[in-house]
Amino acid sequence: MVLDLPHETENKRYAATHKAELEADHCVENCRARLKKGRKILEDALGIKIKGFRAPALQASSGMFAALSAENYLYDSSTCYQETGWDYLVGKLDTPPRELDTARWQKLCSKGDFIEFPLPCDYSWQLAEENFELMFNLAKHDVDRCFELGLPFVSLCHVDPVFDGCGIKLLESVYAYARKKAADAGVEILFENMDTVSEILKQN
């Protein structure tokens, strides 16, 4: 999915021509070694315990999920359930939103012995003004569905691309929409990071 984006052309070609090699390289043992190394670097630099993970470009593997369980990660966010956003990014602007449902959510959440936070998509990636309404409507569609099903809406943005174009404007608009929706329904809405939500879920 992510490899379909224009800047990933070379990576997509490499993945297609080195499939067996990549599968062998991403065995559980190798993934565990990389997770340990990366976790130690971050914990030494930041002085905090690293509890969660997200695969670069969402390029996950069964070996990676097994390794996350073996390394006792509390949560992961390397799965995606609203591919329509990526369709928009590659110019397929007439693609209708995928419908979210609990069964698909639960399937994505069964990747390992940790809490999984499936992502919708990055609505804010280098967002141009002419596509603002399209992405905003997709985000509202997903907020509405998560609200209806009682699922967490996981917000994702990349540090640099969110500032290109009107990404910040979109995030502010989505959060305002969610707050108003909750207020109109007379329910409380919480904005929390994944560490906090994971600890709450673990206790319950």
Short mmCIF file of N, CA, C and O in Angstrom, two decimals, residues 115-171:
data_model
loop_
_atom_site.label_atom_id
_atom_site.label_comp_id
_atom_site.label_asym_id
_atom_site.label_seq_id
_atom_site.Cartn_x
_atom_site.Cartn_y
_atom_site.Cartn_z
N ILE A 115 -1.23 -4.94 22.52
CA ILE A 115 -2.38 -4.15 22.11
C ILE A 115 -2.08 -3.55 20.75
O ILE A 115 -1.04 -2.92 20.55
N GLU A 116 -2.98 -3.75 19.80
CA GLU A 116 -2.78 -3.21 18.45
C GLU A 116 -3.70 -2.01 18.24
O GLU A 116 -4.89 -2.05 18.57
N PHE A 117 -3.13 -0.93 17.71
CA PHE A 117 -3.89 0.26 17.36
C PHE A 117 -3.86 0.44 15.84
O PHE A 117 -2.98 1.11 15.30
N PRO A 118 -4.81 -0.16 15.13
CA PRO A 118 -4.84 0.04 13.67
C PRO A 118 -5.02 1.53 13.32
O PRO A 118 -5.77 2.24 13.97
N LEU A 119 -4.30 1.95 12.31
CA LEU A 119 -4.38 3.34 11.84
C LEU A 119 -5.45 3.45 10.78
O LEU A 119 -5.64 2.53 9.99
N PRO A 120 -6.13 4.60 10.70
CA PRO A 120 -6.93 4.85 9.50
C PRO A 120 -5.98 5.18 8.36
O PRO A 120 -5.60 4.29 7.60
N CYS A 121 -5.51 6.40 8.28
CA CYS A 121 -4.47 6.78 7.31
C CYS A 121 -3.90 8.13 7.72
O CYS A 121 -4.35 8.72 8.70
N ASP A 122 -2.91 8.61 7.02
CA ASP A 122 -2.36 9.94 7.27
C ASP A 122 -3.10 10.91 6.36
O ASP A 122 -2.73 11.12 5.21
N TYR A 123 -4.15 11.53 6.88
CA TYR A 123 -4.97 12.46 6.09
C TYR A 123 -4.21 13.74 5.75
O TYR A 123 -4.59 14.47 4.84
N SER A 124 -3.15 14.02 6.51
CA SER A 124 -2.49 15.33 6.42
C SER A 124 -1.23 15.34 5.56
O SER A 124 -0.59 16.38 5.44
N TRP A 125 -0.87 14.21 4.94
CA TRP A 125 0.40 14.12 4.22
C TRP A 125 0.46 15.12 3.05
O TRP A 125 -0.24 14.97 2.07
N GLN A 126 1.32 16.13 3.17
CA GLN A 126 1.54 17.13 2.12
C GLN A 126 0.22 17.51 1.45
O GLN A 126 0.09 17.52 0.22
N LEU A 127 -0.76 17.83 2.26
CA LEU A 127 -2.12 18.05 1.77
C LEU A 127 -2.26 19.40 1.07
O LEU A 127 -2.03 20.45 1.66
N ALA A 128 -2.66 19.35 -0.20
CA ALA A 128 -2.88 20.57 -0.97
C ALA A 128 -4.30 21.08 -0.72
O ALA A 128 -5.22 20.31 -0.45
N GLU A 129 -4.47 22.39 -0.84
CA GLU A 129 -5.77 23.01 -0.57
C GLU A 129 -6.88 22.42 -1.44
O GLU A 129 -8.01 22.23 -0.98
N GLU A 130 -6.55 22.10 -2.70
CA GLU A 130 -7.60 21.58 -3.60
C GLU A 130 -8.12 20.20 -3.17
O GLU A 130 -9.20 19.78 -3.60
N ASN A 131 -7.36 19.50 -2.33
CA ASN A 131 -7.80 18.18 -1.85
C ASN A 131 -8.26 18.20 -0.39
O ASN A 131 -8.55 17.15 0.18
N PHE A 132 -8.33 19.40 0.17
CA PHE A 132 -8.67 19.50 1.60
C PHE A 132 -10.03 18.89 1.90
O PHE A 132 -10.16 18.06 2.80
N GLU A 133 -11.06 19.28 1.17
CA GLU A 133 -12.41 18.80 1.45
C GLU A 133 -12.52 17.28 1.28
O GLU A 133 -13.21 16.60 2.02
N LEU A 134 -11.82 16.76 0.28
CA LEU A 134 -11.83 15.32 0.03
C LEU A 134 -11.29 14.57 1.24
O LEU A 134 -11.92 13.61 1.73
N MET A 135 -10.13 14.99 1.74
CA MET A 135 -9.52 14.32 2.88
C MET A 135 -10.30 14.58 4.17
O MET A 135 -10.45 13.69 5.02
N PHE A 136 -10.82 15.80 4.31
CA PHE A 136 -11.60 16.12 5.50
C PHE A 136 -12.86 15.26 5.57
O PHE A 136 -13.23 14.74 6.62
N ASN A 137 -13.51 15.09 4.44
CA ASN A 137 -14.71 14.25 4.41
C ASN A 137 -14.38 12.79 4.72
O ASN A 137 -15.16 12.10 5.38
N LEU A 138 -13.22 12.32 4.24
CA LEU A 138 -12.80 10.95 4.55
C LEU A 138 -12.55 10.81 6.05
O LEU A 138 -12.98 9.84 6.68
N ALA A 139 -11.86 11.79 6.63
CA ALA A 139 -11.58 11.75 8.07
C ALA A 139 -12.87 11.79 8.88
O ALA A 139 -13.02 11.05 9.86
N LYS A 140 -13.82 12.64 8.47
CA LYS A 140 -15.11 12.70 9.18
C LYS A 140 -15.85 11.36 9.06
O LYS A 140 -16.46 10.90 10.03
N HIS A 141 -15.79 10.75 7.89
CA HIS A 141 -16.40 9.43 7.70
C HIS A 141 -15.83 8.44 8.71
O HIS A 141 -16.57 7.66 9.33
N ASP A 142 -14.50 8.45 8.89
CA ASP A 142 -13.85 7.50 9.79
C ASP A 142 -14.13 7.83 11.25
O ASP A 142 -14.32 6.93 12.07
N VAL A 143 -14.16 9.13 11.60
CA VAL A 143 -14.51 9.52 12.97
C VAL A 143 -15.93 9.05 13.29
O VAL A 143 -16.18 8.48 14.36
N ASP A 144 -16.86 9.29 12.36
CA ASP A 144 -18.25 8.88 12.57
C ASP A 144 -18.35 7.38 12.82
O ASP A 144 -19.07 6.92 13.72
N ARG A 145 -17.63 6.61 12.01
CA ARG A 145 -17.72 5.15 12.11
C ARG A 145 -17.08 4.65 13.42
O ARG A 145 -17.62 3.76 14.08
N CYS A 146 -15.93 5.22 13.78
CA CYS A 146 -15.29 4.84 15.04
C CYS A 146 -16.19 5.19 16.22
O CYS A 146 -16.31 4.44 17.19
N PHE A 147 -16.82 6.35 16.13
CA PHE A 147 -17.75 6.80 17.17
C PHE A 147 -18.91 5.81 17.29
O PHE A 147 -19.30 5.40 18.39
N GLU A 148 -19.45 5.41 16.15
CA GLU A 148 -20.58 4.49 16.12
C GLU A 148 -20.23 3.12 16.68
O GLU A 148 -21.02 2.49 17.40
N LEU A 149 -19.02 2.64 16.36
CA LEU A 149 -18.60 1.30 16.76
C LEU A 149 -17.91 1.27 18.12
O LEU A 149 -17.62 0.20 18.64
N GLY A 150 -17.58 2.43 18.67
CA GLY A 150 -16.87 2.49 19.94
C GLY A 150 -15.40 2.13 19.81
O GLY A 150 -14.79 1.58 20.73
N LEU A 151 -14.82 2.46 18.66
CA LEU A 151 -13.41 2.17 18.41
C LEU A 151 -12.58 3.44 18.58
O LEU A 151 -13.06 4.54 18.30
N PRO A 152 -11.32 3.31 18.99
CA PRO A 152 -10.47 4.50 19.07
C PRO A 152 -10.12 5.01 17.68
O PRO A 152 -9.90 4.22 16.75
N PHE A 153 -10.11 6.31 17.52
CA PHE A 153 -9.68 6.92 16.27
C PHE A 153 -8.22 7.32 16.45
O PHE A 153 -7.90 8.19 17.26
N VAL A 154 -7.34 6.63 15.74
CA VAL A 154 -5.90 6.85 15.91
C VAL A 154 -5.43 7.90 14.91
O VAL A 154 -5.51 7.71 13.69
N SER A 155 -4.96 9.01 15.43
CA SER A 155 -4.51 10.11 14.59
C SER A 155 -3.04 9.93 14.24
O SER A 155 -2.22 9.67 15.10
N LEU A 156 -2.74 10.06 12.97
CA LEU A 156 -1.37 9.89 12.49
C LEU A 156 -0.97 11.08 11.64
O LEU A 156 -1.73 11.55 10.80
N CYS A 157 0.22 11.61 11.89
CA CYS A 157 0.78 12.60 10.97
C CYS A 157 2.30 12.48 11.01
O CYS A 157 2.87 12.02 11.98
N HIS A 158 2.93 12.84 9.92
CA HIS A 158 4.39 12.83 9.82
C HIS A 158 4.92 14.24 10.06
O HIS A 158 4.32 15.21 9.57
N VAL A 159 6.01 14.34 10.76
CA VAL A 159 6.49 15.63 11.26
C VAL A 159 6.64 16.68 10.17
O VAL A 159 6.14 17.79 10.30
N ASP A 160 7.33 16.37 9.09
CA ASP A 160 7.53 17.37 8.03
C ASP A 160 6.32 17.51 7.10
O ASP A 160 5.85 18.63 6.87
N PRO A 161 5.78 16.41 6.55
CA PRO A 161 4.69 16.54 5.58
C PRO A 161 3.43 17.22 6.13
O PRO A 161 2.67 17.81 5.37
N VAL A 162 3.20 17.16 7.45
CA VAL A 162 2.01 17.79 7.99
C VAL A 162 2.09 19.32 7.86
O VAL A 162 1.06 20.01 7.82
N PHE A 163 3.30 19.85 7.78
CA PHE A 163 3.46 21.30 7.65
C PHE A 163 3.49 21.76 6.19
O PHE A 163 3.49 22.95 5.92
N ASP A 164 3.55 20.81 5.26
CA ASP A 164 3.48 21.15 3.84
C ASP A 164 2.02 21.25 3.43
O ASP A 164 1.28 20.28 3.50
N GLY A 165 1.60 22.42 3.00
CA GLY A 165 0.20 22.59 2.61
C GLY A 165 -0.67 22.88 3.82
O GLY A 165 -0.30 23.65 4.70
N CYS A 166 -1.81 22.21 3.91
CA CYS A 166 -2.79 22.53 4.96
C CYS A 166 -3.05 21.34 5.88
O CYS A 166 -4.18 21.12 6.31
N GLY A 167 -2.01 20.59 6.19
CA GLY A 167 -2.16 19.44 7.08
C GLY A 167 -2.57 19.82 8.49
O GLY A 167 -3.44 19.17 9.09
N ILE A 168 -1.96 20.88 9.05
CA ILE A 168 -2.31 21.31 10.40
C ILE A 168 -3.76 21.78 10.44
O ILE A 168 -4.51 21.46 11.37
N LYS A 169 -4.17 22.50 9.43
CA LYS A 169 -5.57 22.95 9.33
C LYS A 169 -6.51 21.76 9.33
O LYS A 169 -7.56 21.78 9.99
N LEU A 170 -6.14 20.69 8.63
CA LEU A 170 -7.00 19.52 8.58
C LEU A 170 -7.10 18.86 9.95
O LEU A 170 -8.20 18.52 10.40
N LEU A 171 -5.98 18.68 10.63
CA LEU A 171 -6.01 18.05 11.95
C LEU A 171 -6.85 18.87 12.92
O LEU A 171 -7.65 18.32 13.68
#
